[in-house]
Short mmCIF file of C-alpha atoms in Angstrom, two decimals:
data_model
loop_
_atom_site.label_atom_id
_atom_site.label_comp_id
_atom_site.label_asym_id
_atom_site.label_seq_id
_atom_site.Cartn_x
_atom_site.Cartn_y
_atom_site.Cartn_z
CA MET A 1 104.51 105.91 103.23
CA HIS A 2 101.18 106.80 101.67
CA VAL A 3 99.68 106.89 105.37
CA GLN A 4 102.21 109.05 106.61
CA PHE A 5 102.01 111.67 104.03
CA TYR A 6 98.36 111.83 104.22
CA LEU A 7 98.76 111.81 108.06
CA THR A 8 100.96 115.09 107.70
CA LEU A 9 98.27 116.61 105.49
CA LEU A 10 95.52 115.94 107.71
CA ASP A 11 97.63 117.48 110.32
CA THR A 12 97.89 120.52 108.56
CA TYR A 13 94.78 120.91 107.04
CA LEU A 14 92.80 119.92 110.25
CA PRO A 15 95.03 121.50 113.26
CA ASP A 16 92.18 121.28 115.77
CA PRO A 17 92.25 117.84 117.51
CA ASP A 18 88.51 117.55 117.46
CA ASP A 19 88.19 117.85 114.21
CA ARG A 20 90.86 115.23 113.60
CA THR A 21 89.14 113.16 115.62
CA ALA A 22 85.96 113.39 113.80
CA ALA A 23 87.61 112.92 110.46
CA PHE A 24 89.17 109.78 111.77
CA ALA A 25 85.52 108.53 112.75
CA ALA A 26 84.04 109.28 109.49
CA VAL A 27 83.35 105.37 108.80
CA GLU A 28 81.26 105.57 111.90
CA ASN A 29 79.52 108.76 111.23
CA ILE A 30 79.27 109.52 107.21
CA PRO A 31 76.87 107.01 105.71
CA SER A 32 78.52 107.25 102.12
CA ILE A 33 82.09 106.25 103.73
CA ARG A 34 80.30 103.69 105.67
CA GLU A 35 78.74 102.23 102.20
CA LYS A 36 81.98 101.65 100.76
CA ALA A 37 83.30 100.05 103.87
CA GLU A 38 80.43 97.84 103.97
CA PHE A 39 81.38 97.06 100.27
CA CYS A 40 84.89 95.95 101.34
CA PHE A 41 83.39 93.57 104.17
CA LYS A 42 81.06 92.06 101.63
CA TRP A 43 83.51 91.13 98.71
CA MET A 44 86.90 90.83 100.53
CA ASP A 45 86.45 89.74 104.45
CA SER A 46 85.61 86.21 103.61
CA VAL A 47 89.05 85.40 102.34
CA GLU A 48 90.83 85.67 105.70
CA LYS A 49 89.39 82.62 106.74
CA LEU A 50 90.89 80.71 103.92
CA ASP A 51 93.96 78.78 105.26
CA GLN A 52 94.55 76.94 101.31
CA LEU A 53 92.78 77.00 98.39
CA GLU A 54 91.68 73.27 98.37
CA SER A 55 88.66 73.42 96.74
CA LYS A 56 87.42 75.10 93.18
CA ALA A 57 84.82 77.51 95.42
CA ASP A 58 87.98 78.29 97.61
CA ARG A 59 89.96 79.31 94.66
CA ARG A 60 86.96 81.37 93.25
CA ARG A 61 86.49 83.30 96.53
CA PHE A 62 90.36 84.13 96.30
CA LEU A 63 90.24 85.17 93.07
CA LEU A 64 86.81 87.56 93.59
CA ASN A 65 88.95 88.94 96.56
CA LEU A 66 91.90 89.85 94.22
CA ILE A 67 89.85 91.12 91.43
CA CYS A 68 87.55 93.33 94.08
CA PHE A 69 90.92 94.69 95.36
CA ALA A 70 92.45 95.41 91.98
CA ALA A 71 89.34 96.47 90.37
CA CYS A 72 87.39 98.28 92.68
CA ILE A 73 89.50 99.17 95.53
CA GLU A 74 92.63 100.17 93.61
CA GLY A 75 91.13 100.74 90.34
CA LEU A 76 87.72 102.57 91.24
CA PHE A 77 87.50 104.03 94.55
CA PHE A 78 91.21 105.35 94.53
CA TYR A 79 90.53 106.77 90.76
CA GLY A 80 87.60 108.65 92.49
CA ALA A 81 89.69 110.10 95.06
CA PHE A 82 92.49 111.12 92.46
CA ALA A 83 89.98 112.90 90.34
CA TYR A 84 88.99 115.12 93.11
CA VAL A 85 92.51 116.01 94.13
CA TYR A 86 93.50 116.62 90.04
CA TRP A 87 90.27 118.96 90.01
CA PHE A 88 91.88 121.17 92.47
CA ARG A 89 95.37 120.88 90.85
CA GLY A 90 93.83 121.89 87.79
CA ARG A 91 92.98 125.25 89.55
CA GLY A 92 96.26 125.97 91.06
CA LEU A 93 94.83 124.74 94.48
CA LEU A 94 96.61 122.39 97.02
CA HIS A 95 100.02 121.88 95.56
CA GLY A 96 101.43 119.65 98.14
CA LEU A 97 98.48 117.28 97.92
CA ALA A 98 98.68 117.21 94.37
CA THR A 99 102.34 116.64 94.28
CA GLY A 100 102.31 113.79 97.02
CA THR A 101 99.05 112.38 95.49
CA ASN A 102 101.43 111.75 91.98
CA TRP A 103 103.50 109.29 93.95
CA VAL A 104 100.61 107.73 95.06
CA PHE A 105 98.86 107.65 92.25
CA ARG A 106 102.24 105.62 90.61
CA ASP A 107 102.31 103.28 93.61
CA GLU A 108 98.46 102.24 93.43
CA THR A 109 98.52 102.08 89.49
CA MET A 110 101.63 99.61 89.87
CA HIS A 111 99.43 97.66 92.31
CA MET A 112 96.73 97.23 90.39
CA SER A 113 98.71 96.39 87.38
CA PHE A 114 100.63 93.70 89.38
CA ALA A 115 97.12 92.21 90.85
CA PHE A 116 95.64 92.17 87.03
CA ASP A 117 98.98 90.52 85.94
CA VAL A 118 98.14 87.76 88.77
CA VAL A 119 94.46 87.23 87.48
CA ASP A 120 96.27 86.83 84.00
CA THR A 121 98.44 83.80 85.19
CA VAL A 122 95.42 82.64 87.42
CA ARG A 123 93.35 82.55 84.31
CA LYS A 124 96.01 80.56 82.14
CA GLU A 125 96.31 78.13 85.20
CA GLU A 126 92.67 77.50 85.83
CA PRO A 127 90.64 78.57 82.83
CA GLU A 128 87.61 76.88 84.10
CA LEU A 129 87.33 79.23 87.03
CA PHE A 130 86.42 82.16 84.33
CA ASP A 131 82.95 80.80 83.41
CA GLU A 132 79.86 82.76 83.20
CA GLU A 133 79.04 82.88 86.80
CA LEU A 134 82.51 84.79 87.49
CA GLY A 135 81.87 87.51 84.84
CA GLN A 136 78.65 88.11 86.29
CA GLN A 137 79.86 88.05 89.56
CA VAL A 138 82.59 90.52 88.62
CA THR A 139 80.19 92.58 86.76
CA ASP A 140 78.03 92.96 89.69
CA MET A 141 81.01 94.02 92.17
CA LEU A 142 81.85 96.68 89.72
CA ARG A 143 78.28 97.99 89.59
CA GLU A 144 77.97 98.16 93.42
CA ALA A 145 81.64 99.86 93.61
CA VAL A 146 80.35 102.62 91.18
CA GLU A 147 77.20 103.24 93.46
CA ALA A 148 78.71 103.33 96.48
CA GLU A 149 81.38 105.48 95.15
CA LEU A 150 78.71 107.93 93.85
CA GLN A 151 76.99 108.17 97.06
CA PHE A 152 80.54 109.76 98.17
CA ALA A 153 80.60 112.11 95.31
CA GLN A 154 77.28 113.22 96.15
CA ASP A 155 78.70 114.29 99.69
CA LEU A 156 81.72 115.91 98.13
CA CYS A 157 79.95 117.88 95.15
CA GLY A 158 76.58 118.88 96.45
CA ASP A 159 74.82 120.97 93.95
CA GLY A 160 78.01 120.97 91.65
CA LEU A 161 81.28 122.32 91.18
CA PRO A 162 82.88 124.27 88.30
CA GLY A 163 83.84 121.49 85.96
CA MET A 164 82.53 118.83 88.49
CA ASN A 165 79.10 117.71 89.53
CA THR A 166 77.34 114.31 90.41
CA GLU A 167 76.59 113.65 86.76
CA SER A 168 80.04 113.96 85.41
CA MET A 169 81.37 111.88 88.41
CA ARG A 170 78.96 109.14 87.45
CA GLN A 171 80.29 109.47 83.79
CA TYR A 172 83.63 109.12 84.80
CA LEU A 173 83.32 105.95 87.35
CA GLU A 174 81.29 103.92 84.69
CA CYS A 175 83.90 104.83 82.22
CA VAL A 176 86.71 103.47 84.74
CA ALA A 177 84.51 100.56 85.53
CA ASP A 178 84.28 99.57 82.12
CA GLN A 179 88.12 99.93 81.63
CA ARG A 180 88.68 97.36 84.36
CA LEU A 181 86.00 94.94 83.18
CA VAL A 182 87.78 95.07 79.63
CA ARG A 183 91.39 94.70 81.18
CA LEU A 184 89.77 91.60 82.96
CA GLY A 185 88.47 90.22 79.83
CA PHE A 186 84.81 90.97 80.36
CA ALA A 187 82.32 92.86 78.24
CA PRO A 188 81.85 96.80 79.24
CA VAL A 189 78.43 97.47 80.44
CA TYR A 190 78.14 101.66 80.58
CA GLY A 191 79.44 102.85 77.46
CA SER A 192 80.39 105.94 79.16
CA GLU A 193 83.33 108.44 78.21
CA ASN A 194 85.52 109.93 80.44
CA PRO A 195 84.33 113.55 80.96
CA PHE A 196 87.50 114.83 82.68
CA SER A 197 90.33 115.75 80.47
CA PHE A 198 92.61 116.56 83.84
CA MET A 199 92.42 112.62 84.41
CA GLU A 200 93.48 111.94 80.85
CA LEU A 201 96.51 113.78 81.29
CA GLN A 202 97.25 112.03 84.24
CA GLY A 203 98.07 108.92 82.30
CA VAL A 204 101.17 110.64 81.19
CA GLN A 205 103.42 109.34 83.96
CA GLU A 206 106.19 111.76 83.80
CA LEU A 207 103.70 114.73 83.39
CA THR A 208 105.19 117.81 85.29
CA ASN A 209 101.78 119.85 86.11
CA PHE A 210 101.95 123.58 85.27
CA PHE A 211 101.14 124.53 88.85
CA GLU A 212 103.60 121.89 90.51
CA ARG A 213 106.77 123.28 91.71
CA ARG A 214 108.89 120.45 90.90
CA PRO A 215 108.66 117.10 89.02
CA SER A 216 107.18 114.20 91.06
CA ALA A 217 108.85 111.60 89.50
CA TYR A 218 110.81 108.90 91.46
CA GLN A 219 114.83 109.51 91.68
CA VAL A 220 117.07 106.12 91.45
CA ALA A 221 119.60 105.05 94.26
CA VAL A 222 118.65 107.69 96.74
CA GLU A 223 121.21 107.53 99.63
CA GLY A 224 120.64 108.13 103.29
CA THR A 225 117.43 107.33 105.33
CA VAL A 226 113.70 108.55 105.18
CA ASP A 227 112.76 110.64 108.44
CA LEU A 228 109.21 110.57 108.86
CA ASP A 229 109.62 113.21 111.64
CA GLU A 230 110.99 115.87 109.39
CA ASP A 231 108.64 118.58 107.77
CA PHE A 232 107.94 117.91 104.55
#
């Protein structure tokens, strides 16, 4: 559903087929996006070769994969992307993108929270995995994620936007990274504060933004089917 939502918006924002083709090839042509992809390959690809978690090393690899998914992909890269969207929303722009992203934000936050709960369970069942070496690996992982996302921020922000620039994005990403480290039971490393008030507000799940046209809370017991070919 998330993919369908963003594909629909992409068709709207980039009606020219050549522009859409270029957008889909961004990972090949834009170094900052390729850097994020290579980060994922480095920390997550090896788990695909694991059929069983027989050794401590296997379980550590799986655990690092899960932590990368929760803390770096869902918990840092996505939160960086959300910040750009909500910066537009705060200026009354891109209503459809902001409203749809509210649903995505909730879903991805739930994914992250569930993954952290699984990590908590692993910590209870196999506390020996959570040693000093793992703590250093996770810290290094998040430092790399911050730098990869910051390269992307430099491409987007350029010389700076009203209320957002590369330095404020660095501060925000460092703040988020510290939050993820603390949630995982490790010491924070940056000590940065969140510079974006609009991202503090986003933590209030049922908030209906001043610029939104209708609330984006999920409904319960919706009847009927979802037709992905209908207009949004």
